[in-house]
Coordinates of C-alpha atoms in Angstrom, one line a residue:
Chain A
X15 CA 7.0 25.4 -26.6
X16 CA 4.7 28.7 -27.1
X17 CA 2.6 29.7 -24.3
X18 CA -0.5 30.3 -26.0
X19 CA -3.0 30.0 -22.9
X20 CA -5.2 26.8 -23.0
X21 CA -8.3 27.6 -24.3
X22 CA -10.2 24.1 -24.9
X23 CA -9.8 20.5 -24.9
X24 CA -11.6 19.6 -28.1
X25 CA -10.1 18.8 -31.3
X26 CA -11.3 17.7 -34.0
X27 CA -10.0 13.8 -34.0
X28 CA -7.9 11.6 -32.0
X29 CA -4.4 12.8 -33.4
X30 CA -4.7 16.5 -33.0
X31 CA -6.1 15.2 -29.0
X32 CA -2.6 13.3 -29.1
X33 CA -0.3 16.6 -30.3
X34 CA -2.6 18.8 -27.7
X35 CA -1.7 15.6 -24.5
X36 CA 2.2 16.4 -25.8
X37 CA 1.6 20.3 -25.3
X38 CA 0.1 19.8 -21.8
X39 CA 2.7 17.5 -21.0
X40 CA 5.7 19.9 -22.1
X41 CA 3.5 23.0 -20.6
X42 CA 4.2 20.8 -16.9
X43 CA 8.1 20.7 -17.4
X44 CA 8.0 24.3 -18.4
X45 CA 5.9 26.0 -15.6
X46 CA 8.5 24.2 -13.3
X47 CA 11.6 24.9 -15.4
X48 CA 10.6 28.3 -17.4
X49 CA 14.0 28.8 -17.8
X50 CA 14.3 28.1 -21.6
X51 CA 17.9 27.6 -21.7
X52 CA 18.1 25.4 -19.1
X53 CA 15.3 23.2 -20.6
X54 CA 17.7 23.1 -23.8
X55 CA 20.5 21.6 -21.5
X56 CA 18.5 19.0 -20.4
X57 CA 17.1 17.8 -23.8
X58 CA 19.2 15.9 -25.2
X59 CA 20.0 14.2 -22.2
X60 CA 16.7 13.1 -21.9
X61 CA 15.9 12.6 -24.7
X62 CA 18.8 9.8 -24.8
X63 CA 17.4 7.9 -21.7
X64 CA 15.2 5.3 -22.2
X65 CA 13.7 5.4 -18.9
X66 CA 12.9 8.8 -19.3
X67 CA 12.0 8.6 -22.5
X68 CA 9.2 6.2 -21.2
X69 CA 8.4 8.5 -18.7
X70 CA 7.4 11.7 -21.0
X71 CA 5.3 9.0 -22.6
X72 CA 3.8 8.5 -19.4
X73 CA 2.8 11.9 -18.9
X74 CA 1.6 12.0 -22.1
X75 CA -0.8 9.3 -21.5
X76 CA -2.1 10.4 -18.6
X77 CA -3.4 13.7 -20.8
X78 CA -4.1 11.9 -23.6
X79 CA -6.9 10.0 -21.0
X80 CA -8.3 13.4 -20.1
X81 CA -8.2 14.9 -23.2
X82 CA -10.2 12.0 -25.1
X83 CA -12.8 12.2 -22.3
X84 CA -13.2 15.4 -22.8
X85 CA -13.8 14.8 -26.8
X86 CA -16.6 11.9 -25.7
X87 CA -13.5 9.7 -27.3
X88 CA -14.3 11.3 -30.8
X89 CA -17.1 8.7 -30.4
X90 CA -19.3 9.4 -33.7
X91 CA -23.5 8.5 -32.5
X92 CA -24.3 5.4 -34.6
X93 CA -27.1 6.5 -36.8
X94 CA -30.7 5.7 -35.4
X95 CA -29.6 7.9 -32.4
X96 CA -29.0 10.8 -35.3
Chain B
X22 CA 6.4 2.9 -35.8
X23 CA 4.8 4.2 -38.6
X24 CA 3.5 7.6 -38.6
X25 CA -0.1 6.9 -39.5
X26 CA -2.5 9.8 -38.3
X27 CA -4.5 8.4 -35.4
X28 CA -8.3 8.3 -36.8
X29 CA -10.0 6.6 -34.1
X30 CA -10.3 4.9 -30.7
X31 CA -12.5 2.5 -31.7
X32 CA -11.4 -1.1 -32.6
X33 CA -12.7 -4.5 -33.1
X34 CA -12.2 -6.4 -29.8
X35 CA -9.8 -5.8 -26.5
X36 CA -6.7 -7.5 -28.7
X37 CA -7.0 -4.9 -31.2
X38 CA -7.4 -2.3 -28.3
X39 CA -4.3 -3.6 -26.4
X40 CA -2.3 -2.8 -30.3
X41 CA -3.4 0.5 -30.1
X42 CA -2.8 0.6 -26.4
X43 CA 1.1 -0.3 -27.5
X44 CA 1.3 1.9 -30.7
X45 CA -0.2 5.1 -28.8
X46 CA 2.5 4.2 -26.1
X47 CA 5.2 4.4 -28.4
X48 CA 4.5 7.4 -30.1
X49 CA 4.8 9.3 -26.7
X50 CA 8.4 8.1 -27.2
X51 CA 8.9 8.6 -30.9
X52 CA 7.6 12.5 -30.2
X53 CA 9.7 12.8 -27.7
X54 CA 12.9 11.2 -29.5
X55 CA 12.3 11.6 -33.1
X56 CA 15.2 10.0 -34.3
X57 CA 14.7 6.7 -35.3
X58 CA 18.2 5.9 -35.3
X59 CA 18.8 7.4 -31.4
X60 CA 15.9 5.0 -30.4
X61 CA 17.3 2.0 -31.9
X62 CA 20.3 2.3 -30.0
X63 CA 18.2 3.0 -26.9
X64 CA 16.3 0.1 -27.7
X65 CA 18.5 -3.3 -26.9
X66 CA 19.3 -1.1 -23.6
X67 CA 15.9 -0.8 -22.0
X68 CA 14.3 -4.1 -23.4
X69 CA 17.0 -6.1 -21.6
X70 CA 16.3 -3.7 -18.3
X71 CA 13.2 -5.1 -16.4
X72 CA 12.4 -1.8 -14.9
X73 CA 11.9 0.0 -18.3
X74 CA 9.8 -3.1 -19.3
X75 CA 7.7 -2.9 -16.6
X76 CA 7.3 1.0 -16.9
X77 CA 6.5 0.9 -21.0
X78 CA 3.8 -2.1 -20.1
X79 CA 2.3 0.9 -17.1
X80 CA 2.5 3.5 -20.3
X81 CA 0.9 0.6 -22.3
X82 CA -1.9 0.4 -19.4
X83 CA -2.8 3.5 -19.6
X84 CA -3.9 4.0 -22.8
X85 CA -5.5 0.7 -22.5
X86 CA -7.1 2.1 -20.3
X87 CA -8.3 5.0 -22.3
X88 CA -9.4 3.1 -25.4
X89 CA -11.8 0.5 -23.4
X90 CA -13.5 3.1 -22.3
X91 CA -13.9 4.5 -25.8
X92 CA -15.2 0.9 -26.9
X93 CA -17.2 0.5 -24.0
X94 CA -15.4 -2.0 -22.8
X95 CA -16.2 -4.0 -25.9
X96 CA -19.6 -5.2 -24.3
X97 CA -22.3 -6.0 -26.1
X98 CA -25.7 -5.5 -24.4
X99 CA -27.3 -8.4 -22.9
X100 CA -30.2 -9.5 -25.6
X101 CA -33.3 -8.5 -23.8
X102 CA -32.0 -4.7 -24.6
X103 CA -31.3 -5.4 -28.0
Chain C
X2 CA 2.6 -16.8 -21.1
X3 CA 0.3 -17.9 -23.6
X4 CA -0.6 -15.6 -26.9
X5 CA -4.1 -16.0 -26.9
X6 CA -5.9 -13.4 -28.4
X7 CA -7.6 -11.1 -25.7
X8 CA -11.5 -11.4 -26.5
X9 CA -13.1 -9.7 -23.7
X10 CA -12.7 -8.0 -20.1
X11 CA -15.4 -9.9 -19.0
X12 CA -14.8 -12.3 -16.0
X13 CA -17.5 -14.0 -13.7
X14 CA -15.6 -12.6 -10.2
X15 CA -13.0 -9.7 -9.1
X16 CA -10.7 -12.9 -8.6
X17 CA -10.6 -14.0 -12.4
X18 CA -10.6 -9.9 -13.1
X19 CA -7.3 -9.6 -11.1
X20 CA -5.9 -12.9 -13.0
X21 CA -6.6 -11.0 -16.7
X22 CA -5.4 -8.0 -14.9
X23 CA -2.1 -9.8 -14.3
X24 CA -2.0 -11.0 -17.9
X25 CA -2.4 -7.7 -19.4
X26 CA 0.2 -6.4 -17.6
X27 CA 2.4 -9.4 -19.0
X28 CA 1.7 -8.4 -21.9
X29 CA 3.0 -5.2 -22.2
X30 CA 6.3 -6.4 -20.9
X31 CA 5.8 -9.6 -23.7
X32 CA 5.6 -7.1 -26.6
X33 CA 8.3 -4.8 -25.7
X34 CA 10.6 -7.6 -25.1
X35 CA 9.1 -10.6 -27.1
X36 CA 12.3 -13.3 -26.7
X37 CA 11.1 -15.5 -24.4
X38 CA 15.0 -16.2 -23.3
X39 CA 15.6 -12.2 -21.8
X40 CA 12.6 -12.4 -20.4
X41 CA 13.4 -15.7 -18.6
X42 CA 16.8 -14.1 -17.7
X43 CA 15.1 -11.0 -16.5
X44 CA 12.5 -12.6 -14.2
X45 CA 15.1 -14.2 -11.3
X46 CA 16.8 -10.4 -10.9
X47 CA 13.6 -8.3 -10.8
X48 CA 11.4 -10.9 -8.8
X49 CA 13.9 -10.2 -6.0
X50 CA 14.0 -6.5 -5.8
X51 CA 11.1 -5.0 -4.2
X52 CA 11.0 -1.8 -6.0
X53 CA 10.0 -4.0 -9.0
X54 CA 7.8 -6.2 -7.2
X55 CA 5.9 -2.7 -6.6
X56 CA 6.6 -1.5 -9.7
X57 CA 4.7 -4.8 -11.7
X58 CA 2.2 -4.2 -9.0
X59 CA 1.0 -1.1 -10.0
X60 CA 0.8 -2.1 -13.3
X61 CA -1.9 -4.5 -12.4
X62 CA -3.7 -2.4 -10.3
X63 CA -4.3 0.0 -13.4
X64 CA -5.4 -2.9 -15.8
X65 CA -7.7 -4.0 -12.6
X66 CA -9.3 -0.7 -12.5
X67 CA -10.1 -1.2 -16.3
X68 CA -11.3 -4.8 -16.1
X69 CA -13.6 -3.7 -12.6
X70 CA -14.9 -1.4 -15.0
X71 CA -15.7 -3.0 -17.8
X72 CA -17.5 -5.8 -15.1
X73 CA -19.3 -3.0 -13.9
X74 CA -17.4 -3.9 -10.5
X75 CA -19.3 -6.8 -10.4
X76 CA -22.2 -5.7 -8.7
X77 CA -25.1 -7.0 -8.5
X78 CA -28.1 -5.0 -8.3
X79 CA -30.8 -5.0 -5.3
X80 CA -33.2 -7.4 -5.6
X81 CA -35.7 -4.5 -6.2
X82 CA -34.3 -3.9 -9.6
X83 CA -34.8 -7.2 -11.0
Chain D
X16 CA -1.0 -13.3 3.1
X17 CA -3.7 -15.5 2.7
X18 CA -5.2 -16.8 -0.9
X19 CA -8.4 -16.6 -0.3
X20 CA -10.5 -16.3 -4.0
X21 CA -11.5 -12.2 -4.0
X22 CA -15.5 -12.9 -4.2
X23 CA -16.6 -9.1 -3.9
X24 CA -15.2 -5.3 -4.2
X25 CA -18.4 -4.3 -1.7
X26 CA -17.2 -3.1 1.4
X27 CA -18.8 -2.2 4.1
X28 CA -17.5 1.4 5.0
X29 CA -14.1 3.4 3.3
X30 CA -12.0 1.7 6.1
X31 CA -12.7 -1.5 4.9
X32 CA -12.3 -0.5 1.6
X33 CA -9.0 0.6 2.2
X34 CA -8.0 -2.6 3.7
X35 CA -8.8 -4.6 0.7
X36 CA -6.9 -2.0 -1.4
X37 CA -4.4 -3.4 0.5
X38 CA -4.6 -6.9 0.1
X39 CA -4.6 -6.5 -3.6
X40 CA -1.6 -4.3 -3.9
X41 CA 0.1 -7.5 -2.1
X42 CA -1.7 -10.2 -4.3
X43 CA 0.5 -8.0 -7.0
X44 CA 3.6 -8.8 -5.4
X45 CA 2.7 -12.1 -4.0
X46 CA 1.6 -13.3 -7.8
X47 CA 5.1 -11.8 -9.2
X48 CA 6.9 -13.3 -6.6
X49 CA 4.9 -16.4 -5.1
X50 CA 7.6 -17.4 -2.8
X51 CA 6.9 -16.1 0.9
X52 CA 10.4 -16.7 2.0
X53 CA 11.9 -14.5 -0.6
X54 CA 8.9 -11.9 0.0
X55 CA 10.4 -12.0 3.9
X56 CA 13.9 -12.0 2.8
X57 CA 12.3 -8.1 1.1
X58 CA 10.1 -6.9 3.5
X59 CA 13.3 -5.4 6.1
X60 CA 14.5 -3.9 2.9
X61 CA 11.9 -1.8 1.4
X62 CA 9.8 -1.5 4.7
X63 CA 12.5 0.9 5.6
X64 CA 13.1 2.4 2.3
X65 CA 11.0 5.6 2.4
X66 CA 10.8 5.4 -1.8
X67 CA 9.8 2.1 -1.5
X68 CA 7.1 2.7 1.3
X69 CA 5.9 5.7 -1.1
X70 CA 5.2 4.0 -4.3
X71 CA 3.5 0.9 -2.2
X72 CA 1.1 3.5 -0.9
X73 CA 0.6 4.3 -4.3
X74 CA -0.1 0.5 -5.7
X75 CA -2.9 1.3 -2.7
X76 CA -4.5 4.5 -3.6
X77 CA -4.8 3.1 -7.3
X78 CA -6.6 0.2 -6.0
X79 CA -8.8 2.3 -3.0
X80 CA -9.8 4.2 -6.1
X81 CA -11.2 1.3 -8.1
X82 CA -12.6 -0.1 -4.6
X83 CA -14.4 3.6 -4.1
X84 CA -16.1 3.6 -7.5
X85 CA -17.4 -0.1 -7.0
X86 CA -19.1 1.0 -3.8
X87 CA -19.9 4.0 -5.2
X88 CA -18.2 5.9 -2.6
X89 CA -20.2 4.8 0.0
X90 CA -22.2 7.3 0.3
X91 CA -25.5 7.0 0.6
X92 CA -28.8 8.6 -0.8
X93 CA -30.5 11.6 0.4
X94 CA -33.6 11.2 2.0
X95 CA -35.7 11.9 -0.7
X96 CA -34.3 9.6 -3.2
X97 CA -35.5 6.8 -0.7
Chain E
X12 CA -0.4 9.8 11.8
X13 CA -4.0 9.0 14.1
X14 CA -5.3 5.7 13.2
X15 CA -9.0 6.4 13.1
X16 CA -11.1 4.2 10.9
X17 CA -12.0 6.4 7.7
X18 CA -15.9 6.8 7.8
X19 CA -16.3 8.9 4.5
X20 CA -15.0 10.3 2.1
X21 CA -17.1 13.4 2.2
X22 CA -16.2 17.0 2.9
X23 CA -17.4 20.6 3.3
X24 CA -14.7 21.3 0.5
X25 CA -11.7 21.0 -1.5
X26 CA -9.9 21.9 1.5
X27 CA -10.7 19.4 3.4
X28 CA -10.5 16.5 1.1
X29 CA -7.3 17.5 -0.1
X30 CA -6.3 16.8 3.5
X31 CA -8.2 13.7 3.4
X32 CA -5.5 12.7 0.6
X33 CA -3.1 13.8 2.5
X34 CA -3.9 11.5 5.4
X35 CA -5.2 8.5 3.1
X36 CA -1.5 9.1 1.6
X37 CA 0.1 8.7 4.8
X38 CA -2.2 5.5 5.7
X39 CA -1.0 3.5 3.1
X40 CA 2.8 4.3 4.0
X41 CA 1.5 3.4 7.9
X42 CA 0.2 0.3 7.2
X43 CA 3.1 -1.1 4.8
X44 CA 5.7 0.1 7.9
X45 CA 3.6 0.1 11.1
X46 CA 6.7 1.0 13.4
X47 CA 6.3 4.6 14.1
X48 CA 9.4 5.0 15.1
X49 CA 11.5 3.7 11.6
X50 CA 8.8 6.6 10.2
X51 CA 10.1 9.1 12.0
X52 CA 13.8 8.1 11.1
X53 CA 13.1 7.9 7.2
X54 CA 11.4 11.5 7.6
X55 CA 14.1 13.8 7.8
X56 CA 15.3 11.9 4.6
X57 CA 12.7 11.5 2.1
X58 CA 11.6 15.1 3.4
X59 CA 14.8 16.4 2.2
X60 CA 14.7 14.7 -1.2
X61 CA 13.3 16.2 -4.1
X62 CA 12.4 13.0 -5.9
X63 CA 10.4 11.7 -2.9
X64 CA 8.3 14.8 -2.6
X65 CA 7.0 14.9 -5.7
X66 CA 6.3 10.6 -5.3
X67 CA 4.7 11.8 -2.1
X68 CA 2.9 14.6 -4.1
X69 CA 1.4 12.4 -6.7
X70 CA 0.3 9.5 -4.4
X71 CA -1.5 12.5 -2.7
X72 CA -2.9 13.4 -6.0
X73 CA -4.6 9.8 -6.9
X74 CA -6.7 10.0 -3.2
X75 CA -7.5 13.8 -4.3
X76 CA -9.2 12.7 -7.4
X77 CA -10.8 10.0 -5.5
X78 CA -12.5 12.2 -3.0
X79 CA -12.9 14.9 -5.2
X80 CA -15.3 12.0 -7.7
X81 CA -17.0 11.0 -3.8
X82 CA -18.0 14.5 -3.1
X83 CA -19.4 15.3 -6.9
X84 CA -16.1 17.7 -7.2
X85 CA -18.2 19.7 -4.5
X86 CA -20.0 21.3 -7.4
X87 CA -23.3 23.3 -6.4
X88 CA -26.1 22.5 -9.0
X89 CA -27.0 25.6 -10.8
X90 CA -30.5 27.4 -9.2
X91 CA -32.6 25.6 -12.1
X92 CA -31.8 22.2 -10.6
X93 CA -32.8 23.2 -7.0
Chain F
X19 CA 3.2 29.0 -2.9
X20 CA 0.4 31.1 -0.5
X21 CA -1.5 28.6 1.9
X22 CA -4.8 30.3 0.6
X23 CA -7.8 27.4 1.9
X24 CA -9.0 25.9 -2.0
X25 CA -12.6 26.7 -2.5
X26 CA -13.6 25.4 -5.4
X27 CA -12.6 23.5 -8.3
X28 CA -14.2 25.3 -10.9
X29 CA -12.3 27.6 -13.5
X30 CA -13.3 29.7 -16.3
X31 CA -11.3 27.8 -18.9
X32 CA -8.5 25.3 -19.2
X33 CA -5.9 27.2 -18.9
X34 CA -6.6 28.3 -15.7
X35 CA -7.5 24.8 -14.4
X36 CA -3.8 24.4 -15.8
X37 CA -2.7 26.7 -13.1
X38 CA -4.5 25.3 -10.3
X39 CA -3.5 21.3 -11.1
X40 CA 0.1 23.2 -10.6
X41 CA -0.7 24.9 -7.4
X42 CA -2.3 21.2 -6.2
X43 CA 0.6 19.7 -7.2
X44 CA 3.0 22.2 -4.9
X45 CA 0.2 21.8 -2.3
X46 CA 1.3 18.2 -2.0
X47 CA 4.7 19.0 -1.5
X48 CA 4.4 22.2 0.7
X49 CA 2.9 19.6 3.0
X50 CA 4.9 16.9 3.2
X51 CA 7.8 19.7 3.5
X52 CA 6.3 22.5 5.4
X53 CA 9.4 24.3 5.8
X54 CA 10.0 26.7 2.7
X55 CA 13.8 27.4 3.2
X56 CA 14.4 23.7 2.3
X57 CA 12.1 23.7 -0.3
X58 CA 13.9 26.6 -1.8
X59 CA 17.1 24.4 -1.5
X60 CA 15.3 21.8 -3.3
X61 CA 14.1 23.5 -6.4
X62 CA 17.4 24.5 -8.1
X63 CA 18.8 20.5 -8.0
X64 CA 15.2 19.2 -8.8
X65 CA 14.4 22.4 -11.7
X66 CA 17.8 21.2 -13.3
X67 CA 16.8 17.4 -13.3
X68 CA 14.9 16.2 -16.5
X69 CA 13.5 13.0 -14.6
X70 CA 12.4 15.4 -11.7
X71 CA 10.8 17.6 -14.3
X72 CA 8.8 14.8 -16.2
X73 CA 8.0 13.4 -12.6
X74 CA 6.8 16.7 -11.6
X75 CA 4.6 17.2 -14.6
X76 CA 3.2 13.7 -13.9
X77 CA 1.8 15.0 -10.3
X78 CA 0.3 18.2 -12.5
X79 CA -1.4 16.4 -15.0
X80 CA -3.1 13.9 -12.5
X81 CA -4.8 16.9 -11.0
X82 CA -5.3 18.6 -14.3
X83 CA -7.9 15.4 -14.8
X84 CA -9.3 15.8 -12.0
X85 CA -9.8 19.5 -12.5
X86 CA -11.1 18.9 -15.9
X87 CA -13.9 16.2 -14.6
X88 CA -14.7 18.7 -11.7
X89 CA -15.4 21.4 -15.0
X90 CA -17.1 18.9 -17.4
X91 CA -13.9 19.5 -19.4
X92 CA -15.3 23.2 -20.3
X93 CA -17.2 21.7 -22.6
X94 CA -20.2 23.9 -23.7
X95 CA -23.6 22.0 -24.7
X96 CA -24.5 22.9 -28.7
X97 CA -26.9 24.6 -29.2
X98 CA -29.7 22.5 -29.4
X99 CA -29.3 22.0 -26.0
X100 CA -30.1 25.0 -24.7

């Protein structure tokens, strides 16, 4: 997780918005854990719960929303608005 | 769950959108979990666990709710606009 | 719970919003668990424990934000507008 | 909890608003689990289950905030737009 | 927790409305256990409980974004506008 | 976690309304649990808790969108525009 600060919410199409939801998601654990180490403890516990499997992907979601409002939902004008 | 880039929020009716809605769902868990093998273990667990259903269909509602708004909501304009 | 394909948000009143809200929400837990059986097995233990009963709650209330949305909350506009 | 149809989101002030994203938090439960003897059998359990008490306050605030947009916040216009 | 009805949603500032989530937070947890007195006995629990802190925390966070929508984020248009 | 009133919910850049959806988050907990010598018992259990972690980042990114409607997602108008 590198801590390049956050310097925009637009990307160029749905997936990259997707990656960048998983970055702000992961940059919420890491602000409250910074502890690196620690973080590695925890993974693969995690990471072998369903229930919190689900829940990272809730997260997720909940930046994903923000992120593809942000982007206008990578909504292309149809052409007579062009 | 293929790995298909994710191109666009825009689909053909609310059925298609609630697919998406599941798909986007599932790759917060598939990027969280890579391993296709760990999450085929995991899966008999929670889709037998009424809690972890419930909580993956609230994942699922979120994004659904995402993508309507990129469609929308699928309307189409009543004909005196058109 | 029936498998028809879901062609729009649009419902004449909040109350037939909140009954597509509830199928939505249905859904999620239909796809992640499709047997029929579980899901029949499942129903008796979490339809008893509050914590679920919340839980399945919520879910609707997100996929009823969506559908009031798409409905434009159902308003109707001032008679000056028409 | 009565069954009475849900005709309108319009409120007349935020307290009433919040009432009604009330009722339909329980119209979530009480469609999960239509038996009110079995809802009774719950209501000692969870009403004193601070968890519980906390995520059926937020079943509400999910639903005050679709209730809040419909009446678009109730606030009304400055003079000048009148 | 006072019981007076909510009026508005509006505030002088971010202050404010976040303690206007704080109370509609509380409200929601008054009305589902109206006994003031079972409150105060769960309190020194859940107060005590990581887990129901943050619950508390986010419940608080769905009114803030309501009331921070009602009050147009308390933005100031820019002097061009005015 | 200073008590400073919040003024405002604009920030120069992302990253920074990053920082405040964190402070908003704590905000919600400083309140429910005023006193900070339990919280500091609290933080070791719930820093070393992946489900507290995710649950925590949860409460973040719900005021990260709010934050990010409050600043028009920093987006900056193209040219044309201006």
């Amino acid at each position: 997780m590198p801590n390049q600060p956050l310097q925009t919410l637009l990307t160029q199409n749905p997936e990259e918005g997707y990656a960048l939801a998983v970055t702000l998601a992961q940059k919420g654990v890491g602000i409250t854990q910074p502890s690196e180490e620690i973080r590695k403890v925890l993974r693969p516990i995690y990471s072998r719960d369903a229930n919190s499997l689900i829940a990272a992907s809730q997260v997720i979601s909940i930046h994903f929303q923000t992120i593809a409002a942000a982007n206008n939902y990578w909504r292309t004008w149809p052409r007579y608005f062009q």
